[in-house]
mmCIF file of C-alpha atoms in Angstrom:
data_model
loop_
_atom_site.group_PDB
_atom_site.id
_atom_site.type_symbol
_atom_site.label_atom_id
_atom_site.label_comp_id
_atom_site.label_asym_id
_atom_site.label_seq_id
_atom_site.Cartn_x
_atom_site.Cartn_y
_atom_site.Cartn_z
ATOM 1 C CA UNK Q 1 -8.478 -6.853 18.090
ATOM 2 C CA UNK Q 2 -10.401 -7.847 14.785
ATOM 3 C CA UNK Q 3 -13.671 -7.592 16.670
ATOM 4 C CA UNK Q 4 -12.622 -4.401 18.169
ATOM 5 C CA UNK Q 5 -11.308 -2.256 15.526
ATOM 6 C CA UNK Q 6 -11.797 -4.272 11.979
ATOM 7 C CA UNK Q 7 -14.684 -2.990 10.190
ATOM 8 C CA UNK Q 8 -15.853 -6.008 8.021
ATOM 9 C CA UNK Q 9 -17.841 -3.694 5.785
ATOM 10 C CA UNK Q 10 -15.066 -1.765 4.333
ATOM 11 C CA UNK Q 11 -12.043 -4.261 4.956
ATOM 12 C CA UNK Q 12 -10.242 -1.454 7.047
ATOM 13 C CA UNK Q 13 -8.885 -1.320 10.494
ATOM 14 C CA UNK Q 14 -9.726 1.945 12.685
ATOM 15 C CA UNK Q 15 -6.931 3.844 14.373
ATOM 16 C CA UNK Q 16 -7.922 2.678 17.697
ATOM 17 C CA UNK Q 17 -10.442 2.946 20.613
ATOM 18 C CA UNK Q 18 -11.816 5.647 22.586
ATOM 19 C CA UNK Q 19 -11.503 5.486 26.675
ATOM 20 C CA UNK Q 20 -14.543 4.023 26.818
ATOM 21 C CA UNK Q 21 -13.720 1.209 24.409
ATOM 22 C CA UNK Q 22 -15.686 2.303 21.463
ATOM 23 C CA UNK Q 23 -13.943 2.053 17.909
ATOM 24 C CA UNK Q 24 -12.328 5.450 16.570
ATOM 25 C CA UNK Q 25 -13.975 6.123 13.131
ATOM 26 C CA UNK Q 26 -11.106 6.836 11.371
ATOM 27 C CA UNK Q 27 -9.348 4.759 9.251
ATOM 28 C CA UNK Q 28 -5.807 5.536 8.248
ATOM 29 C CA UNK Q 29 -3.819 3.524 5.772
ATOM 30 C CA UNK Q 30 -1.394 2.857 8.373
ATOM 31 C CA UNK Q 31 -3.715 1.036 10.732
ATOM 32 C CA UNK Q 32 -4.569 -1.467 7.821
ATOM 33 C CA UNK Q 33 -1.377 -1.943 6.743
ATOM 34 C CA UNK Q 34 0.528 -2.909 10.052
ATOM 35 C CA UNK Q 35 -2.441 -5.194 10.650
ATOM 36 C CA UNK Q 36 -1.466 -7.192 7.429
ATOM 37 C CA UNK Q 37 2.062 -6.881 8.146
ATOM 38 C CA UNK Q 38 1.583 -8.565 11.527
ATOM 39 C CA UNK Q 39 -1.054 -10.817 9.966
ATOM 40 C CA UNK Q 40 -4.066 -9.785 12.118
ATOM 41 C CA UNK Q 41 -6.454 -11.243 9.886
ATOM 42 C CA UNK Q 42 -8.752 -14.560 10.461
ATOM 43 C CA UNK Q 43 -8.427 -16.368 6.922
ATOM 44 C CA UNK Q 44 -6.972 -15.390 3.426
ATOM 45 C CA UNK Q 45 -10.589 -13.935 2.403
ATOM 46 C CA UNK Q 46 -10.108 -11.454 5.237
ATOM 47 C CA UNK Q 47 -6.674 -10.669 4.134
ATOM 48 C CA UNK Q 48 -7.648 -10.067 0.440
ATOM 49 C CA UNK Q 49 -10.401 -7.708 1.576
ATOM 50 C CA UNK Q 50 -7.868 -5.655 3.504
ATOM 51 C CA UNK Q 51 -5.778 -5.409 0.679
ATOM 52 C CA UNK Q 52 -8.323 -4.506 -1.683
ATOM 53 C CA UNK Q 53 -9.372 -1.342 0.642
ATOM 54 C CA UNK Q 54 -6.027 -0.326 0.222
ATOM 55 C CA UNK Q 55 -5.767 -0.566 -3.437
ATOM 56 C CA UNK Q 56 -9.233 1.364 -3.286
ATOM 57 C CA UNK Q 57 -7.477 4.535 -2.178
ATOM 58 C CA UNK Q 58 -5.733 4.519 -5.615
ATOM 59 C CA UNK Q 59 -2.330 5.437 -4.250
ATOM 60 C CA UNK Q 60 -0.189 4.803 -1.283
ATOM 61 C CA UNK Q 61 -0.144 7.232 1.338
ATOM 62 C CA UNK Q 62 2.379 5.498 3.785
ATOM 63 C CA UNK Q 63 5.829 7.289 4.611
ATOM 64 C CA UNK Q 64 8.667 5.697 2.846
ATOM 65 C CA UNK Q 65 9.623 4.201 6.502
ATOM 66 C CA UNK Q 66 6.281 2.832 6.739
ATOM 67 C CA UNK Q 67 5.805 1.554 3.472
ATOM 68 C CA UNK Q 68 8.261 -1.340 4.507
ATOM 69 C CA UNK Q 69 5.395 -2.747 6.605
ATOM 70 C CA UNK Q 70 2.771 -1.883 3.849
ATOM 71 C CA UNK Q 71 4.995 -4.354 1.398
ATOM 72 C CA UNK Q 72 5.550 -6.923 3.992
ATOM 73 C CA UNK Q 73 2.045 -7.112 4.850
ATOM 74 C CA UNK Q 74 0.848 -7.126 1.005
ATOM 75 C CA UNK Q 75 3.697 -9.985 0.487
ATOM 76 C CA UNK Q 76 2.011 -11.935 3.536
ATOM 77 C CA UNK Q 77 -1.228 -11.657 2.213
ATOM 78 C CA UNK Q 78 -0.366 -12.873 -1.354
ATOM 79 C CA UNK Q 79 -1.030 -9.298 -2.911
ATOM 80 C CA UNK Q 80 2.125 -9.369 -4.961
ATOM 81 C CA UNK Q 81 0.556 -7.395 -8.146
ATOM 82 C CA UNK Q 82 -0.047 -4.573 -5.680
ATOM 83 C CA UNK Q 83 3.239 -4.553 -3.672
ATOM 84 C CA UNK Q 84 5.093 -4.816 -7.359
ATOM 85 C CA UNK Q 85 2.512 -1.515 -8.520
ATOM 86 C CA UNK Q 86 3.688 0.412 -5.254
ATOM 87 C CA UNK Q 87 7.314 -0.386 -6.346
ATOM 88 C CA UNK Q 88 7.471 0.458 -9.819
ATOM 89 C CA UNK Q 89 4.382 2.659 -10.653
ATOM 90 C CA UNK Q 90 5.984 4.893 -13.082
ATOM 91 C CA UNK Q 91 3.819 7.916 -12.311
ATOM 92 C CA UNK Q 92 5.090 11.491 -12.817
ATOM 93 C CA UNK Q 93 2.941 13.033 -10.491
ATOM 94 C CA UNK Q 94 5.302 14.916 -8.079
ATOM 95 C CA UNK Q 95 4.948 13.475 -4.592
ATOM 96 C CA UNK Q 96 4.010 9.945 -5.752
ATOM 97 C CA UNK Q 97 4.968 7.442 -3.138
ATOM 98 C CA UNK Q 98 6.808 5.312 -5.467
ATOM 99 C CA UNK Q 99 10.625 4.406 -5.959
ATOM 100 C CA UNK Q 100 9.762 5.228 -9.721
ATOM 101 C CA UNK Q 101 9.131 8.499 -9.044
ATOM 102 C CA UNK Q 102 12.184 8.547 -6.841
ATOM 103 C CA UNK Q 103 14.401 7.670 -9.235
ATOM 104 C CA UNK Q 104 12.927 9.360 -12.465
ATOM 105 C CA UNK Q 105 11.945 12.788 -10.950
ATOM 106 C CA UNK Q 106 14.151 13.582 -7.901
ATOM 107 C CA UNK Q 107 17.188 12.740 -10.375
ATOM 108 C CA UNK Q 108 18.302 9.928 -7.158
ATOM 109 C CA UNK Q 109 20.596 7.312 -7.819
ATOM 110 C CA UNK Q 110 20.339 5.973 -4.418
ATOM 111 C CA UNK Q 111 17.408 5.545 -2.249
ATOM 112 C CA UNK Q 112 16.151 9.037 -0.247
ATOM 113 C CA UNK Q 113 15.208 9.869 2.840
ATOM 114 C CA UNK Q 114 11.684 10.631 1.812
ATOM 115 C CA UNK Q 115 9.635 10.411 -1.522
ATOM 116 C CA UNK Q 116 10.826 13.860 -2.960
ATOM 117 C CA UNK Q 117 11.515 17.188 -1.766
ATOM 118 C CA UNK Q 118 8.135 18.244 -1.819
ATOM 119 C CA UNK Q 119 7.626 16.220 1.358
ATOM 120 C CA UNK Q 120 10.912 17.142 2.811
ATOM 121 C CA UNK Q 121 12.873 19.868 1.583
ATOM 122 C CA UNK Q 122 16.576 18.852 3.272
ATOM 123 C CA UNK Q 123 15.713 15.136 2.541
ATOM 124 C CA UNK Q 124 19.265 13.332 2.220
ATOM 125 C CA UNK Q 125 19.941 11.344 -0.761
ATOM 126 C CA UNK Q 126 21.495 8.453 0.630
ATOM 127 C CA UNK Q 127 19.040 6.838 3.411
ATOM 128 C CA UNK Q 128 18.198 3.289 4.639
ATOM 129 C CA UNK Q 129 14.520 4.192 5.029
ATOM 130 C CA UNK Q 130 14.278 3.871 1.045
ATOM 131 C CA UNK Q 131 15.784 0.394 0.954
ATOM 132 C CA UNK Q 132 12.610 -1.465 1.420
ATOM 133 C CA UNK Q 133 12.679 -3.160 -2.157
ATOM 134 C CA UNK Q 134 15.876 -4.919 -1.226
ATOM 135 C CA UNK Q 135 14.256 -6.760 1.170
ATOM 136 C CA UNK Q 136 10.965 -7.467 -0.531
ATOM 137 C CA UNK Q 137 12.309 -8.267 -3.931
ATOM 138 C CA UNK Q 138 13.948 -11.216 -2.119
ATOM 139 C CA UNK Q 139 11.637 -12.152 0.631
ATOM 140 C CA UNK Q 140 8.443 -10.966 -1.429
ATOM 141 C CA UNK Q 141 8.848 -11.469 -5.229
ATOM 142 C CA UNK Q 142 10.832 -14.541 -4.885
ATOM 143 C CA UNK Q 143 9.585 -15.330 -1.466
ATOM 144 C CA UNK Q 144 13.037 -16.437 -0.094
ATOM 145 C CA UNK Q 145 13.643 -16.778 3.568
ATOM 146 C CA UNK Q 146 14.396 -19.142 6.029
ATOM 147 C CA UNK Q 147 12.015 -21.238 8.065
ATOM 148 C CA UNK Q 148 14.270 -22.740 10.614
ATOM 149 C CA UNK Q 149 17.116 -21.258 12.532
ATOM 150 C CA UNK Q 150 20.621 -21.023 10.731
ATOM 151 C CA UNK Q 151 18.785 -21.916 7.171
ATOM 152 C CA UNK Q 152 18.251 -25.956 7.889
ATOM 153 C CA UNK Q 153 15.198 -25.193 6.094
ATOM 154 C CA UNK Q 154 13.691 -22.496 3.733
ATOM 155 C CA UNK Q 155 11.374 -21.761 1.347
ATOM 156 C CA UNK Q 156 10.839 -19.715 -1.910
ATOM 157 C CA UNK Q 157 7.438 -18.656 -2.578
ATOM 158 C CA UNK Q 158 7.037 -16.980 -6.238
ATOM 159 C CA UNK Q 159 4.584 -13.993 -6.553
ATOM 160 C CA UNK Q 160 5.634 -12.248 -9.441
ATOM 161 C CA UNK Q 161 3.003 -9.451 -9.572
ATOM 162 C CA UNK Q 162 3.658 -8.853 -13.241
ATOM 163 C CA UNK Q 163 7.106 -9.029 -13.537
ATOM 164 C CA UNK Q 164 7.791 -11.637 -16.333
ATOM 165 C CA UNK Q 165 11.423 -13.179 -15.400
ATOM 166 C CA UNK Q 166 13.877 -12.404 -12.858
ATOM 167 C CA UNK Q 167 16.874 -13.517 -11.188
ATOM 168 C CA UNK Q 168 18.627 -13.440 -7.802
ATOM 169 C CA UNK Q 169 21.449 -14.940 -5.800
ATOM 170 C CA UNK Q 170 20.960 -15.151 -1.775
ATOM 171 C CA UNK Q 171 24.067 -15.985 0.357
ATOM 172 C CA UNK Q 172 22.871 -17.991 3.368
ATOM 173 C CA UNK Q 173 25.000 -19.604 6.147
ATOM 174 C CA UNK Q 174 24.480 -22.781 4.065
ATOM 175 C CA UNK Q 175 25.969 -21.363 0.721
ATOM 176 C CA UNK Q 176 24.234 -19.452 -1.932
ATOM 177 C CA UNK Q 177 20.536 -19.767 -3.300
ATOM 178 C CA UNK Q 178 20.087 -18.971 -6.827
ATOM 179 C CA UNK Q 179 16.888 -18.584 -8.496
ATOM 180 C CA UNK Q 180 16.047 -17.571 -11.912
ATOM 181 C CA UNK Q 181 12.232 -17.582 -13.443
ATOM 182 C CA UNK Q 182 10.614 -16.803 -16.405
ATOM 183 C CA UNK Q 183 6.800 -16.575 -17.007
ATOM 184 C CA UNK Q 184 6.022 -18.294 -20.472
ATOM 185 C CA UNK Q 185 3.433 -16.530 -23.245
ATOM 186 C CA UNK Q 186 0.879 -19.174 -21.690
ATOM 187 C CA UNK Q 187 1.326 -18.423 -18.337
ATOM 188 C CA UNK Q 188 3.473 -21.388 -17.355
ATOM 189 C CA UNK Q 189 6.380 -20.864 -15.016
ATOM 190 C CA UNK Q 190 9.931 -22.172 -15.527
ATOM 191 C CA UNK Q 191 12.192 -21.931 -12.430
ATOM 192 C CA UNK Q 192 15.963 -22.722 -12.208
ATOM 193 C CA UNK Q 193 17.418 -23.452 -9.079
ATOM 194 C CA UNK Q 194 20.116 -24.113 -6.944
ATOM 195 C CA UNK Q 195 19.664 -25.313 -3.391
ATOM 196 C CA UNK Q 196 22.725 -25.756 -1.106
ATOM 197 C CA UNK Q 197 23.562 -29.250 -0.570
ATOM 198 C CA UNK Q 198 22.588 -29.066 3.313
ATOM 199 C CA UNK Q 199 19.367 -27.309 3.179
ATOM 200 C CA UNK Q 200 15.730 -28.622 2.958
ATOM 201 C CA UNK Q 201 13.705 -25.741 0.710
ATOM 202 C CA UNK Q 202 9.862 -25.985 0.123
ATOM 203 C CA UNK Q 203 8.906 -24.748 -3.269
ATOM 204 C CA UNK Q 204 5.607 -22.666 -3.570
ATOM 205 C CA UNK Q 205 4.813 -21.708 -7.054
ATOM 206 C CA UNK Q 206 1.023 -20.273 -8.240
ATOM 207 C CA UNK Q 207 -0.908 -22.435 -9.858
ATOM 208 C CA UNK Q 208 -4.540 -24.181 -9.639
ATOM 209 C CA UNK Q 209 -5.514 -27.432 -8.138
ATOM 210 C CA UNK Q 210 -4.979 -30.812 -9.845
ATOM 211 C CA UNK Q 211 -1.893 -29.144 -11.834
ATOM 212 C CA UNK Q 212 1.548 -31.266 -11.931
ATOM 213 C CA UNK Q 213 5.079 -29.502 -11.955
ATOM 214 C CA UNK Q 214 7.686 -31.080 -14.078
ATOM 215 C CA UNK Q 215 11.035 -31.089 -12.154
ATOM 216 C CA UNK Q 216 14.111 -32.110 -14.040
ATOM 217 C CA UNK Q 217 12.049 -33.493 -16.557
ATOM 218 C CA UNK Q 218 9.853 -35.725 -14.510
ATOM 219 C CA UNK Q 219 6.163 -35.249 -14.089
ATOM 220 C CA UNK Q 220 5.606 -34.872 -10.220
ATOM 221 C CA UNK Q 221 2.631 -34.815 -7.972
ATOM 222 C CA UNK Q 222 2.349 -31.715 -5.588
ATOM 223 C CA UNK Q 223 0.309 -30.456 -3.017
ATOM 224 C CA UNK Q 224 -2.054 -27.687 -3.490
ATOM 225 C CA UNK Q 225 -3.077 -25.290 -0.766
ATOM 226 C CA UNK Q 226 -6.276 -23.366 -0.715
ATOM 227 C CA UNK Q 227 -4.387 -19.653 -1.200
ATOM 228 C CA UNK Q 228 -3.743 -20.665 -5.027
ATOM 229 C CA UNK Q 229 0.190 -22.440 -4.906
ATOM 230 C CA UNK Q 230 1.301 -25.633 -5.732
ATOM 231 C CA UNK Q 231 3.745 -26.841 -3.228
ATOM 232 C CA UNK Q 232 6.498 -29.660 -3.257
ATOM 233 C CA UNK Q 233 9.817 -30.087 -0.946
ATOM 234 C CA UNK Q 234 13.419 -30.100 -2.627
ATOM 235 C CA UNK Q 235 16.798 -30.928 -1.145
ATOM 236 C CA UNK Q 236 20.258 -29.637 -2.157
ATOM 237 C CA UNK Q 237 20.942 -29.552 -5.814
ATOM 238 C CA UNK Q 238 20.179 -28.044 -9.018
ATOM 239 C CA UNK Q 239 16.780 -27.993 -10.557
ATOM 240 C CA UNK Q 240 14.548 -27.226 -13.785
ATOM 241 C CA UNK Q 241 11.190 -26.705 -12.560
ATOM 242 C CA UNK Q 242 8.222 -26.025 -14.961
ATOM 243 C CA UNK Q 243 4.340 -25.760 -14.234
ATOM 244 C CA UNK Q 244 1.993 -23.661 -12.417
ATOM 245 C CA UNK Q 245 0.230 -20.762 -13.604
ATOM 246 C CA UNK Q 246 0.990 -16.973 -13.198
ATOM 247 C CA UNK Q 247 -1.358 -14.354 -14.858
ATOM 248 C CA UNK Q 248 0.629 -11.326 -16.399
ATOM 249 C CA UNK Q 249 -0.669 -7.946 -14.805
ATOM 250 C CA UNK Q 250 1.483 -5.098 -15.959
ATOM 251 C CA UNK Q 251 -1.295 -2.585 -14.637
ATOM 252 C CA UNK Q 252 -0.199 0.707 -12.780
ATOM 253 C CA UNK Q 253 -1.799 2.321 -9.721
ATOM 254 C CA UNK Q 254 -3.529 5.490 -10.460
ATOM 255 C CA UNK Q 255 -3.591 8.886 -8.931
ATOM 256 C CA UNK Q 256 -6.963 10.364 -8.341
ATOM 257 C CA UNK Q 257 -7.756 12.536 -11.001
ATOM 258 C CA UNK Q 258 -11.738 12.715 -9.735
ATOM 259 C CA UNK Q 259 -11.185 15.300 -6.925
ATOM 260 C CA UNK Q 260 -10.394 18.754 -7.464
ATOM 261 C CA UNK Q 261 -9.857 21.157 -4.309
ATOM 262 C CA UNK Q 262 -7.856 24.192 -3.259
ATOM 263 C CA UNK Q 263 -6.904 25.366 0.011
ATOM 264 C CA UNK Q 264 -5.879 28.496 1.876
ATOM 265 C CA UNK Q 265 -2.901 29.567 4.202
ATOM 266 C CA UNK Q 266 -2.604 33.169 3.261
ATOM 267 C CA UNK Q 267 -4.136 33.219 -0.119
ATOM 268 C CA UNK Q 268 -6.568 30.462 -1.746
ATOM 269 C CA UNK Q 269 -5.201 28.174 -4.197
ATOM 270 C CA UNK Q 270 -6.741 27.376 -7.836
ATOM 271 C CA UNK Q 271 -8.849 24.125 -7.972
ATOM 272 C CA UNK Q 272 -6.770 21.407 -9.359
ATOM 273 C CA UNK Q 273 -5.914 17.626 -8.441
ATOM 274 C CA UNK Q 274 -2.861 18.971 -6.365
ATOM 275 C CA UNK Q 275 -4.491 22.295 -5.053
ATOM 276 C CA UNK Q 276 -2.074 22.652 -2.119
ATOM 277 C CA UNK Q 277 0.448 25.389 -1.151
ATOM 278 C CA UNK Q 278 3.624 23.684 -1.861
ATOM 279 C CA UNK Q 279 6.908 25.645 -1.544
ATOM 280 C CA UNK Q 280 4.602 28.676 0.210
ATOM 281 C CA UNK Q 281 5.485 28.074 3.828
ATOM 282 C CA UNK Q 282 1.844 28.630 4.622
ATOM 283 C CA UNK Q 283 0.351 26.220 6.993
ATOM 284 C CA UNK Q 284 -3.403 25.258 5.725
ATOM 285 C CA UNK Q 285 -6.210 26.591 7.551
ATOM 286 C CA UNK Q 286 -9.363 25.872 5.460
ATOM 287 C CA UNK Q 287 -10.311 23.609 2.310
ATOM 288 C CA UNK Q 288 -12.922 22.989 -0.259
ATOM 289 C CA UNK Q 289 -13.329 19.994 -2.394
ATOM 290 C CA UNK Q 290 -15.493 19.153 -5.584
ATOM 291 C CA UNK Q 291 -15.685 16.322 -7.759
ATOM 292 C CA UNK Q 292 -14.725 16.146 -11.104
ATOM 293 C CA UNK Q 293 -16.252 14.303 -14.147
ATOM 294 C CA UNK Q 294 -17.949 11.313 -11.907
ATOM 295 C CA UNK Q 295 -21.288 11.455 -10.306
ATOM 296 C CA UNK Q 296 -21.857 11.728 -6.487
ATOM 297 C CA UNK Q 297 -20.869 13.484 -3.508
ATOM 298 C CA UNK Q 298 -17.506 14.225 -2.083
ATOM 299 C CA UNK Q 299 -17.356 14.838 1.626
ATOM 300 C CA UNK Q 300 -14.547 15.687 3.657
ATOM 301 C CA UNK Q 301 -13.679 16.051 7.516
ATOM 302 C CA UNK Q 302 -10.584 17.962 8.923
ATOM 303 C CA UNK Q 303 -8.809 17.906 11.874
ATOM 304 C CA UNK Q 304 -7.645 21.094 13.241
ATOM 305 C CA UNK Q 305 -5.200 22.318 15.697
ATOM 306 C CA UNK Q 306 -6.375 22.191 19.517
ATOM 307 C CA UNK Q 307 -9.982 21.449 18.453
ATOM 308 C CA UNK Q 308 -9.668 17.604 16.984
ATOM 309 C CA UNK Q 309 -12.014 16.512 14.247
ATOM 310 C CA UNK Q 310 -14.639 18.873 12.870
ATOM 311 C CA UNK Q 311 -17.881 17.352 11.236
ATOM 312 C CA UNK Q 312 -18.318 16.905 7.615
ATOM 313 C CA UNK Q 313 -18.421 19.399 4.669
ATOM 314 C CA UNK Q 314 -19.544 18.288 0.891
ATOM 315 C CA UNK Q 315 -19.446 19.468 -2.486
ATOM 316 C CA UNK Q 316 -17.248 22.836 -1.983
ATOM 317 C CA UNK Q 317 -18.332 23.581 1.264
ATOM 318 C CA UNK Q 318 -15.587 25.072 3.625
ATOM 319 C CA UNK Q 319 -13.849 22.838 6.107
ATOM 320 C CA UNK Q 320 -11.731 24.285 8.621
ATOM 321 C CA UNK Q 321 -11.423 27.616 10.354
ATOM 322 C CA UNK Q 322 -10.877 31.510 9.490
ATOM 323 C CA UNK Q 323 -9.298 34.305 11.833
ATOM 324 C CA UNK Q 324 -8.190 31.443 14.643
ATOM 325 C CA UNK Q 325 -4.745 30.723 13.502
ATOM 326 C CA UNK Q 326 -5.801 26.954 13.673
ATOM 327 C CA UNK Q 327 -3.654 24.812 11.065
ATOM 328 C CA UNK Q 328 -5.305 21.746 9.641
ATOM 329 C CA UNK Q 329 -3.544 18.565 10.601
ATOM 330 C CA UNK Q 330 -5.124 15.892 8.754
ATOM 331 C CA UNK Q 331 -7.879 15.503 6.352
ATOM 332 C CA UNK Q 332 -10.365 12.559 5.715
ATOM 333 C CA UNK Q 333 -12.102 12.234 2.120
ATOM 334 C CA UNK Q 334 -15.073 10.000 0.979
ATOM 335 C CA UNK Q 335 -16.835 9.628 -2.162
ATOM 336 C CA UNK Q 336 -20.367 8.756 -1.581
ATOM 337 C CA UNK Q 337 -23.157 7.962 -4.158
ATOM 338 C CA UNK Q 338 -25.773 10.829 -4.583
ATOM 339 C CA UNK Q 339 -28.761 10.892 -2.281
ATOM 340 C CA UNK Q 340 -26.713 9.237 0.559
ATOM 341 C CA UNK Q 341 -27.442 10.948 3.588
ATOM 342 C CA UNK Q 342 -24.318 12.691 5.077
ATOM 343 C CA UNK Q 343 -24.471 12.910 8.994
ATOM 344 C CA UNK Q 344 -22.603 16.246 9.636
ATOM 345 C CA UNK Q 345 -21.800 15.798 13.378
ATOM 346 C CA UNK Q 346 -20.133 19.042 14.373
ATOM 347 C CA UNK Q 347 -19.658 22.093 12.109
ATOM 348 C CA UNK Q 348 -17.050 21.448 9.422
ATOM 349 C CA UNK Q 349 -15.917 25.396 9.772
ATOM 350 C CA UNK Q 350 -15.525 27.818 12.476
ATOM 351 C CA UNK Q 351 -14.708 31.558 12.182
ATOM 352 C CA UNK Q 352 -13.600 33.852 14.939
ATOM 353 C CA UNK Q 353 -17.185 35.821 14.490
ATOM 354 C CA UNK Q 354 -19.331 32.866 14.018
ATOM 355 C CA UNK Q 355 -19.759 29.287 13.908
ATOM 356 C CA UNK Q 356 -20.933 28.393 10.052
ATOM 357 C CA UNK Q 357 -20.570 25.847 7.420
ATOM 358 C CA UNK Q 358 -20.076 28.878 5.101
ATOM 359 C CA UNK Q 359 -18.006 32.244 4.598
#
């Protein structure tokens, strides 16, 4: 699969293959996210590049349901910072795909069916689809999960991701696991744990090669893996573990403010960073985009009902159709350096009277 649909230059997976076996040159965020979730990568370096490609898109574009698998993939590939940003990013931009937006801006007190009402106007305000953090705070941030049936063996793999302290209690068939950690000012981790008496637990803590851990006051040599973690194994009991190293990263994902656009259903909207037709019950037929306060070219291609993907438009040119009742179904956007050749392929714009790139 990595040979067929992975683009090693960008770190992204394509959506699939044509009947002839050629790679489809369209890269939805979902394709890379699901590959990460299912550990479809050859090594940690490749996983990091895939995660970076997701971060470079600026915001989460997944559905609420799909974001469960996005978080799974990020924690699988040791990208706890990005996972935490997606869960906690406090952007007040309407439509943001974060739980902070859900709680701050929709007034929800339970997880909702969609990110907010601009995406689904009749959404439920109590829906299991939105409960992904309930899983990934335990299995991702704390990394507590069984590694053998019946919890005979388990592991805790801390990925704080900028959360300076947290505690959790996890019921299992062997008894309750409790964990409480704090990142000290120098980055050292203090972890208090209680492990059920009949359980074997692998402890995995961020650290650097050559470091030791102090366990209940005793300096203890531990293994180091090449992914940047210290490892040791403990059995049932209460433990105070200190050591390792975890950087504090409280940064936020940023919404894209460098592209402005306007779109047309029945009427044109204004050029804005959110230049859509929300609340007007109008399918979009055409769109124009341009860059805001940065150098380069913005190119964009739209998928039109019954016509498929059109060619590339750039820098304010029209993309879509006019007078043909063909709605836009998807859009791909790329920012490229000035002077870079843009292979337009098919026409980017169709009208009832003629086939042109301008109107």
